[in-house]
Amino acid sequence: MMAKSRGFSLREHDIHYKSGIIWRKTVSLPFNRIQHVELESGPVERIFKLTTLKFFTAGGGKADMKIPALGFERASKLRSFVMEQAGVVENQDTSVAP
Amino acid sequence: MSVTAFAKENTGTDKWQRLAPAAIIYFIVKIIGQLMKQGLQGLLPLAVVLFSAGEGRWLVVSLIGIAGGAALLLGAFFSYMKFRFRLSADNFLIQSGVFKRKRLTLAYDRIQNVAFKEPIYFRPFGLVVLSIESAGSTGAEVSLGGIPRLLAEEIRATVFKQKTALGLQPAASETEVANADSDNPVDAGEEIIRQPISELVRYGLSNNQIWVFASIAAGAFAQVDWDDIAVLSAARDAFEAFAGESNLGKAAVVVGSFLLGFFLLLGISVIGAIINYYDYHLTRADGRFHRTNGLFSRHETSLPEQKIQSLVIRQAWPARLLSRFHLQLKQVSFAAQGGQQAGGQAGGSTMLVPSVTGTFAERFAAMIYPNFHWDPSQLQQISHLYTRKMILWIMLPIAAVPTTALAFAIGPWALLTLLAPLFLAPFVMMKRARYGYATDGKHGIIRRGLIGYKLTLFPFYKVQTVKLWQSPGQRKRGLATLTVKLAGASLTVPYMPLADAEKWRDTILFEIESCDMPWM
């Protein structure tokens, strides 16, 4: 039931993550605001070969979005996809700027 | 050698340069400052000597003093000798350190801001301290203490020129305010405001930082065992003698000393404001704000307009009485996250415009966000369920804790403490009424506060993330709590209608994703 209530969705320009059964929370994060991405596996996660993907923006402090318990393969795929998206946007930005 | 000659000789060259000799003073001050910061534990041995050396203690102390002074002078001298800097085509290089050599390379495009400071001891020499802030670092910024003003200006020009050359600084925006009909005209976009001492006094009277300080100080004083301090028992004797036996006299003295303390604090606040913001003036040129202020040490800061993350218009409760507002231009900051709640002591990352009138605040906002027309009356309020939640779910449980504790002690009367939240209810209602939000599709405005208030204006494309949060009760009634995160501040609107919250989120995301203006 916990697992069912959580999920992420990717759109063309942003990523969303929702969580919570009683208190529902949705975080939206546009690709062109992502500063860096982190993969982290706790000891329990390592046993099950899972990992947590963390996204950081310039908002400071802790991770702005955390997607827990992803399979390792899937996590790194998602990471490279997001990084690529962020990079593409970045390039567009600099090419547009005078 | 004259200052101009010095500047001419030193700028534009790609050589290693040294600070002016008077920079030794700067290093002395810096070393002393560092010693103070690292705690006075280092001086503990000295105190031990002081108390244990007996007869010859003053000799020992003076010897230590002389040795310390000599070490300080030598340290400052070598720091000066070893400090070199160089401006190359796209980098700023610094070498420093006596025992530990430090080399620092700072690319021009990473430089966020260049600020001047003119401490009082540099004034006779015409020197300034140039500090360079880079992105991402809050504390570890570079300072060049003791370079001639002309050279400093040259360096700043070079840095900004290089940035422009690298294509990172977009051309200055041509947003100029129509100021034909304003009462004190903003001269061709140049000078925006100059604050006379009377306004600074108002600022001193009306910012509530001194009260924050006073409460901390009161907390610290409470820790001290007053009976041990001789002055105080003398004061108590004096008090008893003065007030006599009558309770009225005692009360008068207590009230009197309370008032005295109150005015003393106000006085300190006013003096502090004058020292900090003496001869304040703010100008604007080439899309950059430029501020000069300070009595003992002059500060010069410039802030490129595009770096402004949000504009905060705040009116603390004392400021209401004086009908003045304080404006803050927020920049990217990583340290100020926690300070957000504690009430605007965030230091370096905000540029403050103290004590302005309501009309000026409106004009200023219109200058920064020329396309954003807002009106405080348009602000929408949050749901009244916020009041109910605060009282039933937050305050009542808190009140319940002492109630249960007291119930053991004094029996059923303890239930009266449960009524405490009722007395607080008017405040919660006021707080709810202060919350407000409005948007024109490109910019947002969020207001919060209790007696005074804080208005934050921000363009949507500066937003970093958006978060929507719903408790079960909110879900049932179609409400949501919206958190908007800017670089350096996070704003929350509780209990706004879900439709509005979703609209805000979608508009913000659309703005971020479709706007190519750089957020930083």
XYZ file of C-alpha atoms in Angstrom:
618
model
C 0.000 0.000 0.000
C 2.891 2.333 0.797
C 4.444 1.459 -2.501
C 1.267 2.069 -4.435
C 0.926 5.587 -3.142
C 4.315 6.616 -4.413
C 5.309 7.230 -7.941
C 7.075 9.465 -10.314
C 6.214 10.703 -13.726
C 8.374 12.231 -16.397
C 7.200 14.870 -18.782
C 8.984 16.642 -21.546
C 10.420 19.328 -19.314
C 9.961 18.196 -15.748
C 9.737 15.349 -13.315
C 7.129 14.836 -10.635
C 7.147 12.651 -7.603
C 4.206 11.991 -5.371
C 4.169 10.278 -2.018
C 2.093 9.743 1.090
C -1.122 7.959 1.930
C -2.597 10.224 4.554
C -0.654 13.379 3.866
C -0.218 13.526 0.141
C 2.665 15.402 -1.318
C 3.657 16.146 -4.875
C 6.987 17.651 -5.796
C 7.543 19.054 -9.261
C 11.008 19.702 -10.547
C 11.808 21.201 -13.935
C 14.866 19.753 -15.644
C 16.450 23.122 -16.243
C 16.660 23.819 -12.533
C 18.441 20.621 -11.578
C 21.918 21.286 -10.261
C 23.074 17.765 -9.647
C 21.838 14.241 -9.116
C 22.964 11.775 -6.489
C 22.577 8.035 -6.174
C 22.594 6.695 -2.664
C 22.099 3.216 -1.273
C 21.615 2.572 2.393
C 22.559 -0.773 3.956
C 19.035 -2.153 3.709
C 18.703 -0.937 0.163
C 21.987 -2.620 -0.711
C 20.639 -5.987 0.458
C 17.782 -5.681 -1.979
C 19.972 -4.111 -4.648
C 18.005 -0.909 -4.610
C 19.025 2.707 -4.583
C 17.662 6.166 -3.864
C 17.902 8.833 -6.474
C 18.225 12.383 -5.150
C 17.794 15.573 -7.086
C 19.225 18.885 -6.001
C 18.364 22.402 -7.097
C 19.835 25.722 -6.067
C 17.109 25.937 -3.441
C 19.764 24.862 -1.029
C 19.994 22.450 1.848
C 18.753 18.949 1.430
C 17.640 17.126 -1.651
C 14.600 18.601 -3.305
C 13.335 15.311 -4.553
C 14.090 11.785 -3.471
C 12.916 8.730 -5.307
C 13.600 5.713 -3.101
C 13.885 2.019 -3.811
C 14.646 1.998 -7.486
C 16.380 -0.954 -9.050
C 19.974 -0.074 -9.694
C 19.681 -0.392 -13.440
C 16.553 1.686 -13.568
C 18.012 4.359 -11.309
C 21.109 4.886 -13.395
C 19.020 4.926 -16.529
C 16.737 7.524 -15.042
C 19.694 9.499 -13.852
C 21.373 9.579 -17.212
C 18.078 10.478 -18.850
C 17.490 13.341 -16.439
C 21.072 14.525 -16.714
C 20.783 14.450 -20.456
C 17.568 16.440 -20.315
C 19.103 18.927 -17.923
C 22.139 19.183 -20.175
C 20.047 19.707 -23.289
C 18.151 22.480 -21.632
C 21.405 23.985 -20.413
C 22.832 24.011 -23.908
C 19.725 25.594 -25.276
C 19.973 28.234 -22.617
C 23.520 29.204 -23.413
C 22.922 29.196 -27.134
C 19.941 31.466 -26.710
C 21.748 33.893 -24.432
C 23.498 36.684 -26.310
C 54.107 57.413 -5.915
C 50.691 58.875 -6.446
C 47.634 56.707 -6.397
C 46.864 57.259 -10.054
C 50.346 56.310 -11.091
C 50.087 53.195 -8.986
C 46.810 52.245 -10.591
C 48.078 52.920 -14.062
C 51.134 50.864 -13.504
C 49.229 47.937 -12.130
C 46.119 47.454 -14.143
C 45.905 45.767 -17.441
C 49.171 43.972 -16.823
C 49.322 40.257 -16.492
C 51.860 40.390 -13.695
C 51.717 39.260 -10.120
C 50.832 42.214 -7.990
C 51.096 43.060 -4.374
C 48.810 44.977 -2.074
C 49.688 48.439 -0.849
C 51.983 48.435 2.217
C 49.215 49.777 4.424
C 47.545 46.422 3.937
C 49.592 45.307 6.927
C 46.987 47.052 9.052
C 44.328 45.043 7.306
C 46.116 41.819 8.116
C 46.570 42.836 11.739
C 42.860 43.491 12.037
C 42.106 40.259 10.236
C 44.352 38.170 12.464
C 42.838 39.715 15.581
C 39.399 39.060 14.177
C 40.267 35.451 13.498
C 41.624 35.020 17.010
C 38.423 36.427 18.433
C 36.344 34.176 16.248
C 38.213 31.037 17.130
C 37.185 31.620 20.666
C 39.126 33.065 23.473
C 40.158 29.618 24.658
C 43.543 30.403 23.211
C 43.916 33.108 25.796
C 43.161 30.748 28.642
C 46.833 30.040 29.425
C 47.305 33.767 29.722
C 44.545 33.941 32.308
C 46.152 31.086 34.217
C 49.438 32.987 34.279
C 47.590 36.093 35.337
C 46.119 34.442 38.365
C 48.958 32.151 39.363
C 52.084 34.196 38.781
C 51.676 36.107 42.012
C 54.039 39.048 42.537
C 55.659 39.303 39.129
C 52.434 38.849 37.220
C 52.383 42.220 35.534
C 55.903 41.715 34.252
C 54.938 38.324 32.818
C 51.771 39.700 31.319
C 53.531 42.643 29.727
C 56.207 40.330 28.343
C 53.525 38.096 26.858
C 51.801 41.177 25.522
C 54.969 42.408 23.835
C 55.730 38.973 22.422
C 52.146 38.662 21.169
C 52.251 42.080 19.606
C 55.538 41.317 17.892
C 54.177 38.004 16.618
C 51.110 39.805 15.347
C 53.190 42.406 13.520
C 55.460 39.779 12.020
C 52.522 37.624 11.017
C 50.805 40.557 9.371
C 54.035 41.586 7.650
C 54.651 38.132 6.206
C 51.003 37.739 5.229
C 51.423 40.965 3.327
C 54.670 39.837 1.737
C 53.226 36.533 0.647
C 49.976 37.851 -0.720
C 49.951 38.304 -4.450
C 47.221 38.508 -6.989
C 47.017 38.511 -10.727
C 44.383 39.283 -13.298
C 44.754 37.145 -16.363
C 42.577 36.917 -19.429
C 39.812 34.851 -17.889
C 40.964 34.084 -14.381
C 41.637 35.811 -11.166
C 44.574 34.296 -9.319
C 45.587 34.717 -5.719
C 48.524 33.365 -3.807
C 48.577 33.695 -0.092
C 49.581 32.080 3.171
C 52.737 32.134 5.233
C 53.098 28.542 6.377
C 50.433 27.009 4.239
C 50.650 28.318 0.715
C 47.291 28.753 -0.847
C 46.631 29.274 -4.505
C 43.236 30.253 -5.666
C 41.958 30.491 -9.172
C 38.627 32.081 -9.770
C 37.152 32.238 -13.240
C 35.488 35.524 -14.070
C 32.269 33.848 -15.050
C 31.953 32.358 -11.585
C 32.206 35.713 -9.878
C 28.850 36.747 -8.530
C 29.575 40.129 -7.192
C 32.304 42.593 -6.413
C 31.999 44.771 -3.346
C 34.148 47.505 -1.840
C 34.592 48.254 1.784
C 36.456 51.215 3.105
C 37.401 50.634 6.724
C 38.193 53.653 8.816
C 41.908 52.800 9.043
C 42.256 52.790 5.269
C 40.731 56.174 4.709
C 43.893 58.246 5.150
C 45.590 56.069 2.525
C 42.746 56.079 0.023
C 42.658 52.318 0.016
C 39.746 49.906 -0.059
C 39.032 46.269 0.625
C 37.744 44.538 -2.440
C 35.734 41.410 -1.827
C 34.712 38.999 -4.487
C 31.801 36.693 -4.009
C 31.583 33.601 -6.075
C 28.611 31.340 -6.617
C 28.144 28.587 -4.151
C 30.432 29.810 -1.434
C 29.020 31.850 1.369
C 31.970 32.268 3.658
C 35.002 31.538 1.525
C 35.043 34.618 -0.557
C 38.140 36.378 -1.693
C 39.158 39.696 -0.259
C 41.943 41.942 -1.363
C 42.607 44.143 1.621
C 44.383 47.342 0.822
C 44.401 48.256 -2.816
C 43.954 51.782 -4.110
C 40.416 52.736 -4.951
C 41.221 53.359 -8.591
C 42.744 49.940 -8.996
C 39.730 48.397 -7.281
C 37.404 50.165 -9.656
C 39.556 49.030 -12.521
C 39.375 45.441 -11.340
C 35.648 45.610 -11.020
C 35.333 47.019 -14.489
C 37.625 44.297 -15.821
C 35.651 41.559 -14.112
C 32.340 42.787 -15.445
C 33.820 43.415 -18.859
C 35.198 39.904 -18.995
C 31.866 38.525 -17.942
C 30.136 40.420 -20.690
C 32.755 39.306 -23.150
C 32.109 35.722 -22.182
C 28.468 36.285 -22.983
C 27.257 35.592 -19.508
C 26.042 39.007 -18.663
C 23.127 39.851 -20.868
C 22.904 43.421 -22.020
C 21.558 45.813 -19.474
C 17.825 45.826 -19.455
C 16.293 48.990 -20.758
C 13.598 48.977 -18.178
C 13.321 52.516 -17.033
C 10.624 53.829 -14.802
C 8.429 56.571 -15.978
C 9.086 59.059 -13.253
C 7.705 62.232 -14.701
C 4.897 62.437 -12.221
C 6.698 61.178 -9.141
C 7.348 63.566 -6.303
C 11.101 63.061 -6.030
C 12.271 62.178 -9.490
C 14.635 59.294 -10.043
C 17.232 61.197 -11.959
C 17.614 59.435 -15.307
C 17.725 56.054 -13.626
C 20.778 57.138 -11.681
C 20.142 57.897 -8.064
C 17.247 55.996 -6.611
C 17.317 56.927 -2.995
C 19.493 58.741 -0.507
C 18.594 58.280 3.106
C 18.994 61.159 5.549
C 19.696 60.490 9.187
C 16.070 61.029 10.120
C 15.089 58.022 8.032
C 17.880 55.957 9.553
C 16.568 56.834 12.992
C 13.191 55.583 11.841
C 14.824 52.396 10.628
C 16.560 51.969 13.962
C 13.290 52.460 15.791
C 11.320 50.146 13.644
C 13.363 47.089 12.831
C 12.770 44.427 15.373
C 16.186 42.863 15.252
C 17.060 44.543 18.528
C 14.179 42.712 20.195
C 15.389 39.422 18.867
C 18.798 40.302 20.263
C 17.280 41.428 23.550
C 15.420 38.179 24.027
C 18.579 36.201 23.391
C 20.488 38.412 25.798
C 17.742 38.029 28.401
C 18.025 34.275 28.045
C 21.749 34.483 28.588
C 21.346 36.751 31.612
C 18.935 34.317 33.176
C 21.750 31.778 33.265
C 23.923 33.981 35.449
C 23.711 33.647 39.193
C 23.117 37.265 40.065
C 23.739 36.923 43.765
C 27.407 36.393 43.067
C 27.838 39.756 41.511
C 28.696 42.490 43.916
C 27.463 45.358 41.772
C 24.029 43.899 41.797
C 23.705 43.493 45.481
C 24.837 47.085 45.771
C 22.170 47.966 43.252
C 19.640 46.085 45.287
C 20.606 47.992 48.395
C 20.314 51.219 46.472
C 16.971 50.060 45.161
C 15.693 49.344 48.627
C 16.955 52.637 49.936
C 15.492 54.514 47.032
C 12.120 52.832 46.790
C 11.638 52.734 50.511
C 9.050 50.522 52.090
C 6.008 51.410 50.066
C 4.988 49.017 47.329
C 4.087 51.900 45.105
C 7.639 53.206 45.198
C 8.972 49.766 44.367
C 6.605 49.418 41.461
C 7.586 52.862 40.203
C 11.264 51.937 40.264
C 10.624 48.629 38.501
C 8.537 50.266 35.799
C 11.055 53.085 35.531
C 14.009 50.756 35.044
C 12.020 48.725 32.567
C 11.308 51.844 30.536
C 14.934 52.877 30.840
C 16.026 49.523 29.460
C 13.490 49.846 26.672
C 14.755 53.253 25.596
C 18.347 52.131 25.992
C 17.723 49.288 23.569
C 15.958 51.615 21.164
C 18.930 53.964 21.410
C 21.377 51.169 20.644
C 19.259 50.127 17.703
C 19.168 53.672 16.346
C 22.903 54.149 16.771
C 23.550 50.802 15.129
C 21.357 51.780 12.204
C 23.162 55.082 11.790
C 26.605 53.490 11.954
C 25.642 50.854 9.428
C 23.662 52.920 7.003
C 25.089 56.427 7.365
C 24.966 58.381 4.125
C 23.065 55.600 2.434
C 22.561 55.954 -1.230
C 21.366 53.626 -3.857
C 21.935 54.196 -7.523
C 21.178 52.220 -10.607
C 23.172 52.059 -13.809
C 23.667 49.474 -16.544
C 21.149 47.118 -15.015
C 22.998 47.093 -11.751
C 22.120 48.457 -8.345
C 24.864 50.170 -6.498
C 24.732 50.888 -2.807
C 27.045 52.923 -0.611
C 26.669 53.155 3.131
C 28.434 53.133 6.480
C 29.873 55.590 8.941
C 33.139 54.054 10.134
C 33.738 51.705 7.285
C 32.143 52.552 4.000
C 30.571 49.678 2.127
C 30.040 49.655 -1.555
C 28.035 46.841 -2.990
C 26.675 46.345 -6.406
C 24.041 43.913 -7.417
C 23.207 43.043 -10.994
C 19.472 43.191 -11.466
C 19.214 39.752 -12.964
C 20.651 38.283 -9.785
C 17.701 39.482 -7.758
C 15.676 36.446 -6.839
C 12.859 38.221 -5.110
C 11.849 41.515 -3.611
C 10.673 41.497 -0.041
C 8.660 44.386 1.310
C 8.415 44.066 5.021
C 6.739 46.083 7.651
C 7.428 44.929 11.170
C 4.966 46.007 13.833
C 6.954 49.026 15.044
C 7.313 50.162 11.450
C 3.552 50.299 11.172
C 3.460 53.098 13.673
C 5.927 55.074 11.575
C 4.321 53.994 8.297
C 7.623 52.938 6.836
C 8.644 49.840 4.903
C 11.955 48.072 4.602
C 12.796 46.574 1.258
C 15.083 43.635 0.730
C 16.506 42.468 -2.540
C 17.164 38.778 -2.115
C 20.018 37.092 -3.882
C 20.978 33.467 -4.169
C 22.029 32.244 -0.801
C 22.683 28.913 0.701
C 23.145 29.855 4.308
C 20.032 31.930 4.770
C 17.688 28.971 4.566
C 17.242 28.658 8.299
C 17.149 32.391 8.844
C 14.006 32.645 6.814
C 11.755 32.078 9.793
C 13.863 33.861 12.364
C 13.275 37.211 10.723
C 15.580 38.691 8.177
C 19.038 38.688 9.685
C 20.441 37.137 6.568
C 23.496 39.266 6.089
C 25.369 39.278 2.830
C 22.752 37.821 0.606
C 20.252 40.631 0.803
C 20.502 44.227 -0.172
C 18.491 46.342 2.175
C 16.740 49.590 1.437
C 15.829 50.860 4.880
C 12.859 52.948 5.822
C 10.961 53.950 2.734
C 7.428 55.179 2.287
C 4.633 53.132 0.821
C 4.646 55.047 -2.443
C 8.373 54.553 -2.843
C 8.000 50.830 -2.180
C 5.381 50.594 -4.898
C 7.494 52.562 -7.341
C 10.539 50.483 -6.536
C 8.618 47.273 -7.135
C 7.384 48.672 -10.421
C 10.963 49.469 -11.357
C 12.235 45.962 -10.710
C 9.241 44.203 -12.170
C 7.990 46.694 -14.741
C 5.376 44.365 -16.144
C 3.881 43.382 -12.876
C 1.015 45.519 -11.667
C -0.332 44.551 -8.358
C -2.530 45.926 -5.733
C -2.628 44.756 -2.132
C -6.395 44.606 -2.318
C -6.209 41.926 -4.997
C -4.578 39.481 -2.653
C -6.658 36.407 -2.085
C -7.040 34.997 1.359
C -6.549 31.485 2.527
C -9.318 29.337 3.921
C -10.587 30.003 7.417
C -10.064 26.316 8.126
C -6.464 27.298 8.780
C -7.561 28.889 12.049
C -9.441 25.803 13.073
C -6.544 23.523 12.279
C -4.056 25.651 14.190
C -6.228 25.713 17.301
C -7.541 22.153 17.294
C -4.556 20.263 15.980
C -1.559 22.287 17.046
C -2.351 24.458 20.042
C -4.752 22.160 21.880
C -2.329 19.224 21.962
C 0.398 21.569 23.163
C -1.882 22.898 25.897
C -2.850 19.359 26.813
C 0.665 18.513 27.963
C 0.834 20.980 30.875
C -2.817 20.226 31.618
C -2.134 16.581 32.295
C 0.920 17.493 34.324
C -0.993 20.051 36.365
C -3.973 17.745 36.806
C -1.885 15.645 39.163
C -0.897 18.686 41.148
C -4.005 20.790 41.463
C -6.808 18.583 40.270
C -9.635 19.489 37.875
C -8.778 23.189 37.852
C -5.933 22.301 35.544
C -8.469 21.903 32.765
C -8.534 25.681 32.625
C -5.186 25.647 30.825
C -7.028 24.044 27.946
C -8.710 27.390 27.469
C -5.382 29.043 26.681
C -5.678 28.341 22.937
C -8.949 30.263 22.977
C -7.126 33.368 24.072
C -4.635 32.862 21.290
C -7.396 32.436 18.745
C -7.520 36.136 17.779
C -3.818 35.977 16.902
C -4.321 32.925 14.763
C -7.177 34.680 13.033
C -4.973 37.693 12.413
C -2.258 35.468 11.040
C -4.746 33.839 8.718
C -5.973 37.192 7.540
C -2.396 38.264 6.770
C -1.787 35.373 4.438
C -2.452 36.428 0.914
C -1.421 35.554 -2.593
C -1.885 36.921 -6.062
C -0.442 36.358 -9.491
C -0.600 37.839 -12.949
C 0.572 34.667 -14.661
C 4.230 35.725 -14.781
C 4.902 36.945 -11.278
C 3.698 35.931 -7.885
C 3.165 37.739 -4.671
C 2.846 36.141 -1.267
C 2.100 37.882 1.976
C 2.461 36.594 5.495
C 2.744 38.043 8.957
C 0.977 38.594 12.229
C 0.844 42.261 13.141
C 3.366 43.508 10.668
C 3.745 41.709 7.391
C 6.127 40.564 4.760
C 5.315 40.703 1.083
C 7.446 38.714 -1.294
C 7.361 39.492 -4.994
C 9.032 37.140 -7.410
C 8.942 36.358 -11.083
C 7.905 32.777 -11.722
C 10.916 31.903 -13.827
C 13.185 32.295 -10.788
C 11.447 29.451 -8.987
C 13.369 26.236 -8.383
C 10.756 23.724 -7.287
C 7.100 23.573 -6.421
C 5.590 21.330 -3.823
C 1.948 20.568 -3.131
C 0.898 19.055 0.128
C -2.482 17.843 1.306
C -3.583 16.556 4.666
C -6.680 14.347 4.845
C -8.787 17.263 6.059
C -7.516 19.467 3.266
C -8.287 16.752 0.732
C -11.848 16.500 1.893
C -12.371 20.219 1.464
C -10.375 20.762 -1.670
C -7.528 22.699 -0.097
C -3.782 22.378 -0.356
C -0.569 23.801 1.036
C 1.728 25.174 -1.613
C 5.466 25.564 -1.129
C 7.449 27.514 -3.676
C 11.186 27.249 -3.440
C 13.343 30.038 -4.746
C 17.102 30.013 -4.658
C 17.599 31.173 -1.111
C 14.062 31.330 0.177
C 11.114 29.069 0.433
C 7.596 30.426 0.593
C 4.585 28.564 1.872
C 0.923 29.331 1.455
C -1.146 27.060 3.668
C -4.781 26.174 3.064
C -5.244 27.683 -0.327
C -7.919 26.241 -2.600
C -6.614 23.236 -4.479
C -7.640 24.685 -7.820
C -5.578 27.801 -7.128
C -2.609 25.807 -5.896
C -2.653 23.613 -8.975
C -2.976 26.618 -11.198
C 0.010 28.224 -9.495
C 2.041 25.074 -9.931
C 1.175 24.660 -13.573
C 1.800 28.308 -14.390
C 5.109 28.308 -12.550
C 6.269 25.127 -14.268
C 5.211 26.506 -17.618
C 7.095 29.733 -16.970
C 10.250 27.940 -15.878
C 10.204 25.625 -18.831
C 9.359 28.156 -21.487
C 11.381 31.130 -20.343
C 15.010 31.299 -21.438
C 15.957 34.082 -19.094
C 18.719 32.892 -16.779
C 17.523 32.532 -13.229
C 20.919 33.354 -11.795
